[in-house]
Amino acid sequence: MPEIVVESHPIDTVFRTDRLPHIFCPGCGIGPATHAYAQAILESGIPKDQHACVSGIGCTARVPGYMDVDSYHTTHGRSIPFALAIALVKPEMEVTVFSGDGDLFGIGGNHFIHAARRNVDINIICINNFNYGMTGGQAGPTLPLGARATTAPYGNTEPPFNLPYLAAATGAVFVARWTALHVRQLKEAMLRAMQKKGFTFIEVLSPCPVGFGSPNDIGDAIEEVWLYRERCVVNHDAYLPDLEIDLRRKDVPFVMGNFLDIEKEPFDPLAMMKNKGE
Amino acid sequence: MAAVLSRQPLDKATVSIPLGRIYIIPERCKGCRFCIDFCPRDVLVETTEMNAKGYHYPIVAEGKEDECIACQFCSILCPEFAIYTEEIVEEETAK
């Protein structure tokens, strides 16, 4: 059966197709993650007008502009406070923060830990490409030790954030990590996060051929994805402090999985105040 | 691929391998080759033609026309939403 040339895609119902094709580089991992998110919206059973997608600044933060749901492109690092307000004022909304590692942990790190501490009912999808891609590949808080970036030409000397460990330690109820190649597992994790009440966190390791690949001698996106494919192991019961990513040590794998899935009461100050008044 | 199996699955007579049809939107393609490299049946190859932006989009390889099983991995992996597959459901009367 030869291929058939068409004009539209079945998933286009959740996209603003007049904005496509998007601005991401060829082979960027944000594309598969966006597709998984779109698929999760369709399969979640929650109507499209009850989804909200919030982002800060960066490459990944362009995603809400392509989604045909209520979307919000906010200031740098402040995506979580905006999402928190939506989740509190409109509890029926399924609020998802779709942003990058530089935005969520570099600029907005404090907002992240305090939203996790309060257990606000929002879903965080963090696309981790290890650098500030949009501004030219500067070293971010997740750049692995020894990896090079525009502002770390001799190799990074600062230990990076271990994002699943940070999220679990500060109070998230669901923590997962997948790569942009694990699209089906990623979609299942997003569906689980949408079903859960409380603060959920999904880290997506994404190839960044221009910002991260080229200074680190990774030829193109497909080579970076093959690197993930060769070095990833799935271990849902992994010991979280061991999840650091080290590019120099070839014997240490990248551990993927749904690490944490617990129940905890979500943040609801209005209900607490009502109960006190009675 | 035609390995001789000493044992056969019990439901081999009733289960048929699905046949898929591939749909491509060439103008969206940015030539990242994800669909070509990660197709589990190696159905796709790069075309020699170019789209308006100068990228080589994927087409079905010669002799692989009946190999797609509609697993939809290319569809969900494509960063540009430029390819998808659908299973061909044959009518009972056509058999």
Short mmCIF file of C-alpha atoms in Angstrom, two decimals:
data_model
loop_
_atom_site.label_atom_id
_atom_site.label_comp_id
_atom_site.label_asym_id
_atom_site.label_seq_id
_atom_site.Cartn_x
_atom_site.Cartn_y
_atom_site.Cartn_z
CA MET A 1 0.00 0.00 0.00
CA PRO A 2 1.85 3.20 -1.05
CA GLU A 3 1.63 6.29 1.12
CA ILE A 4 -1.22 8.73 0.67
CA VAL A 5 -0.57 12.47 0.71
CA VAL A 6 -3.10 14.33 2.86
CA GLU A 7 -3.59 17.83 4.23
CA SER A 8 -4.56 17.23 7.86
CA HIS A 9 -3.85 14.91 10.81
CA PRO A 10 -6.44 13.28 13.14
CA ILE A 11 -4.76 14.94 16.16
CA ASP A 12 -5.34 18.39 14.60
CA THR A 13 -8.58 18.72 16.60
CA VAL A 14 -6.53 19.77 19.67
CA PHE A 15 -4.14 22.03 17.76
CA ARG A 16 -4.42 25.53 16.33
CA THR A 17 -3.55 24.34 12.85
CA ASP A 18 -3.20 27.86 11.47
CA ARG A 19 -0.09 28.14 13.70
CA LEU A 20 1.51 24.93 12.38
CA PRO A 21 4.25 24.07 11.47
CA HIS A 22 5.72 25.07 14.81
CA ILE A 23 9.03 26.90 15.38
CA PHE A 24 10.96 23.99 16.96
CA CYS A 25 14.18 22.76 15.34
CA PRO A 26 14.10 19.55 13.27
CA GLY A 27 14.15 16.62 15.69
CA CYS A 28 13.32 18.62 18.80
CA GLY A 29 11.85 16.47 21.56
CA ILE A 30 9.15 19.01 22.37
CA GLY A 31 7.18 17.75 19.34
CA PRO A 32 6.70 14.14 20.54
CA ALA A 33 5.95 15.37 24.08
CA THR A 34 3.31 17.75 22.69
CA HIS A 35 1.79 14.93 20.68
CA ALA A 36 1.67 12.75 23.81
CA TYR A 37 -0.02 15.61 25.70
CA ALA A 38 -2.55 16.10 22.88
CA GLN A 39 -3.28 12.37 22.84
CA ALA A 40 -3.69 12.39 26.64
CA ILE A 41 -6.18 15.30 26.36
CA LEU A 42 -8.24 13.30 23.87
CA GLU A 43 -8.15 10.12 25.95
CA SER A 44 -8.62 11.74 29.39
CA GLY A 45 -12.40 11.98 29.02
CA ILE A 46 -12.23 15.57 30.27
CA PRO A 47 -13.78 17.99 27.72
CA LYS A 48 -11.33 20.16 25.82
CA ASP A 49 -12.72 23.39 27.30
CA GLN A 50 -11.86 22.20 30.82
CA HIS A 51 -8.17 21.90 30.06
CA ALA A 52 -5.80 24.80 30.63
CA CYS A 53 -2.19 24.88 29.49
CA VAL A 54 0.17 27.38 31.14
CA SER A 55 3.79 28.12 30.34
CA GLY A 56 6.57 30.58 31.11
CA ILE A 57 9.29 31.64 28.68
CA GLY A 58 11.48 29.46 26.51
CA CYS A 59 11.27 27.05 23.61
CA THR A 60 8.90 24.71 25.43
CA ALA A 61 6.80 27.63 26.54
CA ARG A 62 5.66 28.08 22.95
CA VAL A 63 3.60 24.88 23.22
CA PRO A 64 0.40 26.42 24.70
CA GLY A 65 0.31 28.70 21.66
CA TYR A 66 -0.23 25.64 19.47
CA MET A 67 -2.80 23.92 21.68
CA ASP A 68 -6.48 24.56 21.03
CA VAL A 69 -7.27 24.64 24.77
CA ASP A 70 -7.32 27.56 27.21
CA SER A 71 -3.69 28.60 27.22
CA TYR A 72 -1.58 31.12 29.01
CA HIS A 73 1.93 32.30 28.09
CA THR A 74 3.24 34.03 31.22
CA THR A 75 6.38 35.81 32.39
CA HIS A 76 9.70 34.07 32.87
CA GLY A 77 9.60 31.47 35.61
CA ARG A 78 6.15 32.47 36.84
CA SER A 79 4.08 29.81 35.11
CA ILE A 80 3.32 28.00 38.38
CA PRO A 81 1.80 31.02 40.24
CA PHE A 82 -0.51 31.65 37.26
CA ALA A 83 -1.46 27.97 37.12
CA LEU A 84 -2.00 27.90 40.90
CA ALA A 85 -4.49 30.77 40.62
CA ILE A 86 -6.42 29.05 37.83
CA ALA A 87 -6.53 25.80 39.80
CA LEU A 88 -7.85 27.55 42.93
CA VAL A 89 -10.44 29.79 41.26
CA LYS A 90 -11.69 27.15 38.83
CA PRO A 91 -11.27 23.78 40.56
CA GLU A 92 -13.03 21.98 37.68
CA MET A 93 -10.21 22.94 35.29
CA GLU A 94 -7.42 20.45 34.57
CA VAL A 95 -4.42 22.77 34.71
CA THR A 96 -1.15 21.67 33.11
CA VAL A 97 2.09 23.62 33.22
CA PHE A 98 4.10 22.83 30.10
CA SER A 99 7.49 24.44 30.44
CA GLY A 100 11.20 23.89 30.24
CA ASP A 101 13.83 23.13 32.86
CA GLY A 102 15.34 26.61 32.72
CA ASP A 103 11.97 28.22 33.28
CA LEU A 104 10.70 25.87 36.00
CA PHE A 105 13.94 25.30 37.92
CA GLY A 106 16.33 28.08 36.90
CA ILE A 107 14.14 31.15 37.16
CA GLY A 108 11.06 29.68 38.85
CA GLY A 109 12.63 27.19 41.21
CA ASN A 110 11.16 28.75 44.32
CA HIS A 111 7.64 28.70 42.88
CA PHE A 112 8.07 25.02 42.09
CA ILE A 113 9.10 23.93 45.58
CA HIS A 114 6.35 25.93 47.28
CA ALA A 115 3.60 24.76 44.93
CA ALA A 116 4.80 21.20 45.57
CA ARG A 117 4.84 21.83 49.32
CA ARG A 118 1.22 23.05 49.21
CA ASN A 119 0.24 20.14 46.94
CA VAL A 120 -1.69 22.36 44.53
CA ASP A 121 -3.83 20.42 42.03
CA ILE A 122 -1.74 21.11 38.91
CA ASN A 123 0.25 18.91 36.53
CA ILE A 124 3.81 19.90 35.69
CA ILE A 125 5.35 18.66 32.45
CA CYS A 126 9.00 19.71 32.37
CA ILE A 127 10.84 19.30 29.08
CA ASN A 128 14.47 18.90 30.16
CA ASN A 129 16.91 19.73 27.37
CA PHE A 130 19.76 20.61 29.81
CA ASN A 131 20.21 24.21 28.62
CA TYR A 132 18.53 27.52 27.88
CA GLY A 133 17.75 26.70 24.25
CA MET A 134 15.90 29.79 23.10
CA THR A 135 18.58 32.28 24.20
CA GLY A 136 21.48 30.38 22.65
CA GLY A 137 22.37 27.31 24.69
CA GLN A 138 23.58 28.75 28.00
CA ALA A 139 24.25 26.37 30.91
CA GLY A 140 21.09 25.65 32.89
CA PRO A 141 20.58 24.18 36.36
CA THR A 142 20.19 20.69 34.85
CA LEU A 143 23.32 20.64 32.66
CA PRO A 144 25.12 17.38 33.55
CA LEU A 145 28.59 17.54 35.11
CA GLY A 146 31.24 17.77 32.43
CA ALA A 147 28.86 18.64 29.61
CA ARG A 148 29.64 21.72 27.55
CA ALA A 149 27.40 24.70 26.82
CA THR A 150 27.86 28.21 25.43
CA THR A 151 28.65 29.56 28.91
CA ALA A 152 30.54 26.42 30.01
CA PRO A 153 33.01 25.87 27.16
CA TYR A 154 35.40 23.76 29.27
CA GLY A 155 32.68 21.56 30.72
CA ASN A 156 30.19 22.18 33.48
CA THR A 157 31.64 22.11 36.98
CA GLU A 158 28.37 22.50 38.94
CA PRO A 159 26.39 19.46 40.02
CA PRO A 160 22.98 19.52 38.30
CA PHE A 161 19.52 19.26 39.80
CA ASN A 162 18.08 15.77 40.17
CA LEU A 163 14.53 16.75 39.22
CA PRO A 164 12.50 13.64 40.23
CA TYR A 165 14.26 13.60 43.62
CA LEU A 166 13.57 17.32 44.11
CA ALA A 167 9.88 16.92 43.20
CA ALA A 168 9.42 13.90 45.45
CA ALA A 169 11.24 15.54 48.36
CA THR A 170 9.22 18.74 48.19
CA GLY A 171 5.84 16.99 48.19
CA ALA A 172 4.66 15.90 44.71
CA VAL A 173 2.17 13.01 44.67
CA PHE A 174 3.17 11.63 41.27
CA VAL A 175 6.71 11.74 39.85
CA ALA A 176 7.77 10.26 36.52
CA ARG A 177 10.64 10.59 34.11
CA TRP A 178 10.64 9.52 30.46
CA THR A 179 12.47 10.55 27.32
CA ALA A 180 10.92 12.00 24.19
CA LEU A 181 11.31 8.54 22.65
CA HIS A 182 9.14 6.80 25.29
CA VAL A 183 6.02 8.39 23.83
CA ARG A 184 3.52 5.73 24.85
CA GLN A 185 4.76 5.53 28.46
CA LEU A 186 4.81 9.33 28.52
CA LYS A 187 1.18 9.49 27.38
CA GLU A 188 0.17 6.96 30.05
CA ALA A 189 2.02 8.99 32.70
CA MET A 190 0.23 12.18 31.57
CA LEU A 191 -3.14 10.39 31.71
CA ARG A 192 -2.35 9.23 35.25
CA ALA A 193 -1.31 12.77 36.20
CA MET A 194 -4.58 14.18 34.84
CA GLN A 195 -6.60 11.66 36.86
CA LYS A 196 -4.75 12.41 40.10
CA LYS A 197 -5.64 15.24 42.46
CA GLY A 198 -2.58 17.08 43.64
CA PHE A 199 0.81 18.19 42.42
CA THR A 200 2.16 15.85 39.73
CA PHE A 201 5.52 16.10 38.02
CA ILE A 202 6.70 14.52 34.76
CA GLU A 203 10.22 15.12 33.48
CA VAL A 204 10.77 14.56 29.76
CA LEU A 205 14.39 14.19 28.64
CA SER A 206 14.41 15.83 25.25
CA PRO A 207 16.99 16.01 22.50
CA CYS A 208 18.19 19.55 21.78
CA PRO A 209 20.31 19.22 18.64
CA VAL A 210 21.35 22.89 18.45
CA GLY A 211 21.75 24.03 22.07
CA PHE A 212 22.98 20.84 23.75
CA GLY A 213 23.95 18.47 20.94
CA SER A 214 26.37 20.56 18.96
CA PRO A 215 28.71 21.68 21.82
CA ASN A 216 28.76 18.11 23.15
CA ASP A 217 29.74 16.39 19.90
CA ILE A 218 26.31 14.88 19.38
CA GLY A 219 25.75 15.21 15.66
CA ASP A 220 22.02 15.65 15.37
CA ALA A 221 18.75 14.89 17.12
CA ILE A 222 18.56 11.32 15.91
CA GLU A 223 22.01 10.60 17.39
CA GLU A 224 20.91 12.00 20.75
CA VAL A 225 17.76 9.90 20.68
CA TRP A 226 19.84 6.80 19.91
CA LEU A 227 22.00 7.70 22.92
CA TYR A 228 18.88 7.71 25.08
CA ARG A 229 17.72 4.46 23.54
CA GLU A 230 21.02 2.74 24.30
CA ARG A 231 21.47 4.06 27.83
CA CYS A 232 17.92 4.13 29.25
CA VAL A 233 16.67 1.50 31.67
CA VAL A 234 13.18 1.40 33.14
CA ASN A 235 13.05 0.94 36.90
CA HIS A 236 9.88 2.15 38.61
CA ASP A 237 11.30 1.42 42.08
CA ALA A 238 14.57 3.25 41.56
CA TYR A 239 16.23 4.93 44.55
CA LEU A 240 15.58 8.60 43.77
CA PRO A 241 18.96 10.11 44.90
CA ASP A 242 20.63 7.88 42.30
CA LEU A 243 18.77 9.38 39.35
CA GLU A 244 21.40 11.95 38.44
CA ILE A 245 22.37 12.09 34.79
CA ASP A 246 26.09 11.84 34.10
CA LEU A 247 27.15 11.88 30.49
CA ARG A 248 30.82 11.10 31.20
CA ARG A 249 30.26 7.80 32.95
CA LYS A 250 29.05 5.36 30.33
CA ASP A 251 28.36 2.65 32.95
CA VAL A 252 25.66 4.71 34.68
CA PRO A 253 22.34 4.34 32.84
CA PHE A 254 19.59 6.94 32.56
CA VAL A 255 16.80 5.58 34.79
CA MET A 256 13.21 6.04 33.58
CA GLY A 257 9.94 5.19 35.23
CA ASN A 258 6.92 6.26 37.23
CA PHE A 259 8.80 6.60 40.51
CA LEU A 260 6.17 7.85 42.92
CA ASP A 261 2.38 7.53 43.05
CA ILE A 262 0.90 8.38 46.46
CA GLU A 263 -2.32 9.91 47.77
CA LYS A 264 -2.26 13.18 49.70
CA GLU A 265 -4.90 15.83 50.34
CA PRO A 266 -4.69 18.60 47.71
CA PHE A 267 -4.46 22.30 48.57
CA ASP A 268 -7.95 23.77 49.04
CA PRO A 269 -7.88 26.89 51.28
CA LEU A 270 -11.48 27.90 50.44
CA ALA A 271 -12.94 24.64 51.77
CA MET A 272 -10.83 24.89 54.91
CA MET A 273 -12.05 28.46 55.58
CA LYS A 274 -15.69 27.41 55.05
CA ASN A 275 -15.34 24.56 57.53
CA LYS A 276 -13.91 26.94 60.12
CA GLY A 277 -16.83 29.35 59.79
CA GLU A 278 -19.49 26.73 60.53
CA MET B 1 12.45 -13.57 8.50
CA ALA B 2 10.69 -16.83 7.66
CA ALA B 3 11.96 -18.73 10.67
CA VAL B 4 10.66 -22.25 11.07
CA LEU B 5 8.98 -22.56 14.43
CA SER B 6 8.77 -25.90 16.13
CA ARG B 7 5.76 -24.71 18.08
CA GLN B 8 2.92 -22.47 16.89
CA PRO B 9 0.73 -20.12 18.95
CA LEU B 10 -2.61 -21.72 19.76
CA ASP B 11 -4.62 -18.89 18.18
CA LYS B 12 -2.48 -18.59 15.06
CA ALA B 13 -5.36 -19.56 12.77
CA THR B 14 -7.69 -16.87 14.11
CA VAL B 15 -5.27 -13.97 14.53
CA SER B 16 -4.28 -12.06 11.42
CA ILE B 17 -1.49 -9.49 11.14
CA PRO B 18 -3.10 -6.08 10.67
CA LEU B 19 -2.34 -4.13 7.52
CA GLY B 20 -1.82 -0.39 7.77
CA ARG B 21 -2.04 2.49 5.40
CA ILE B 22 0.37 5.43 5.79
CA TYR B 23 -0.77 9.04 5.40
CA ILE B 24 1.84 11.79 5.00
CA ILE B 25 1.61 15.59 5.10
CA PRO B 26 4.81 16.49 3.20
CA GLU B 27 4.61 20.24 3.76
CA ARG B 28 4.88 19.82 7.56
CA CYS B 29 7.94 17.53 7.47
CA LYS B 30 11.30 18.89 8.72
CA GLY B 31 13.31 15.80 7.83
CA CYS B 32 14.32 14.67 11.35
CA ARG B 33 14.22 10.97 10.26
CA PHE B 34 12.59 9.79 13.53
CA CYS B 35 9.88 7.87 11.64
CA ILE B 36 12.43 6.28 9.28
CA ASP B 37 14.88 5.17 12.01
CA PHE B 38 12.37 3.98 14.59
CA CYS B 39 9.80 2.21 12.41
CA PRO B 40 9.80 -1.32 13.83
CA ARG B 41 9.28 -2.81 10.35
CA ASP B 42 11.59 -0.40 8.46
CA VAL B 43 8.80 0.55 6.09
CA LEU B 44 9.84 4.14 5.40
CA VAL B 45 12.71 5.68 3.43
CA GLU B 46 13.67 9.25 2.63
CA THR B 47 12.39 10.52 -0.69
CA THR B 48 14.69 12.17 -3.22
CA GLU B 49 12.12 14.90 -3.73
CA MET B 50 11.95 17.96 -1.51
CA ASN B 51 9.04 19.83 0.03
CA ALA B 52 8.68 23.61 -0.19
CA LYS B 53 11.17 24.13 2.68
CA GLY B 54 13.78 21.83 1.16
CA TYR B 55 13.38 18.82 3.47
CA HIS B 56 13.29 15.21 2.28
CA TYR B 57 10.06 13.71 3.61
CA PRO B 58 9.48 9.97 4.13
CA ILE B 59 7.80 7.62 1.68
CA VAL B 60 7.06 3.89 1.75
CA ALA B 61 10.08 1.86 0.62
CA GLU B 62 9.87 -0.21 -2.52
CA GLY B 63 8.70 -3.72 -1.81
CA LYS B 64 7.48 -2.75 1.69
CA GLU B 65 3.99 -1.74 0.64
CA ASP B 66 2.29 -4.47 2.69
CA GLU B 67 4.61 -4.33 5.71
CA CYS B 68 2.97 -1.55 7.79
CA ILE B 69 0.99 -3.00 10.71
CA ALA B 70 -0.53 0.32 11.84
CA CYS B 71 1.30 0.36 15.21
CA GLN B 72 1.09 4.19 15.04
CA PHE B 73 4.56 4.68 16.53
CA CYS B 74 5.57 7.02 13.69
CA SER B 75 2.38 8.96 14.25
CA ILE B 76 2.94 9.60 17.94
CA LEU B 77 6.72 10.11 17.60
CA CYS B 78 6.62 12.59 14.70
CA PRO B 79 7.52 16.04 16.16
CA GLU B 80 5.68 17.80 13.33
CA PHE B 81 2.39 15.81 13.33
CA ALA B 82 3.14 15.05 9.66
CA ILE B 83 2.52 11.29 9.45
CA TYR B 84 -0.11 8.86 10.70
CA THR B 85 -1.29 5.33 10.01
CA GLU B 86 -4.68 3.73 9.87
CA GLU B 87 -5.54 0.07 9.94
CA ILE B 88 -7.25 -1.26 6.85
CA VAL B 89 -10.29 -3.17 8.03
CA GLU B 90 -11.23 -5.62 5.32
CA GLU B 91 -14.88 -6.29 4.70
CA GLU B 92 -16.02 -9.83 5.35
CA THR B 93 -17.50 -10.00 1.87
CA ALA B 94 -14.21 -9.13 0.21
CA LYS B 95 -12.54 -12.29 1.49
#
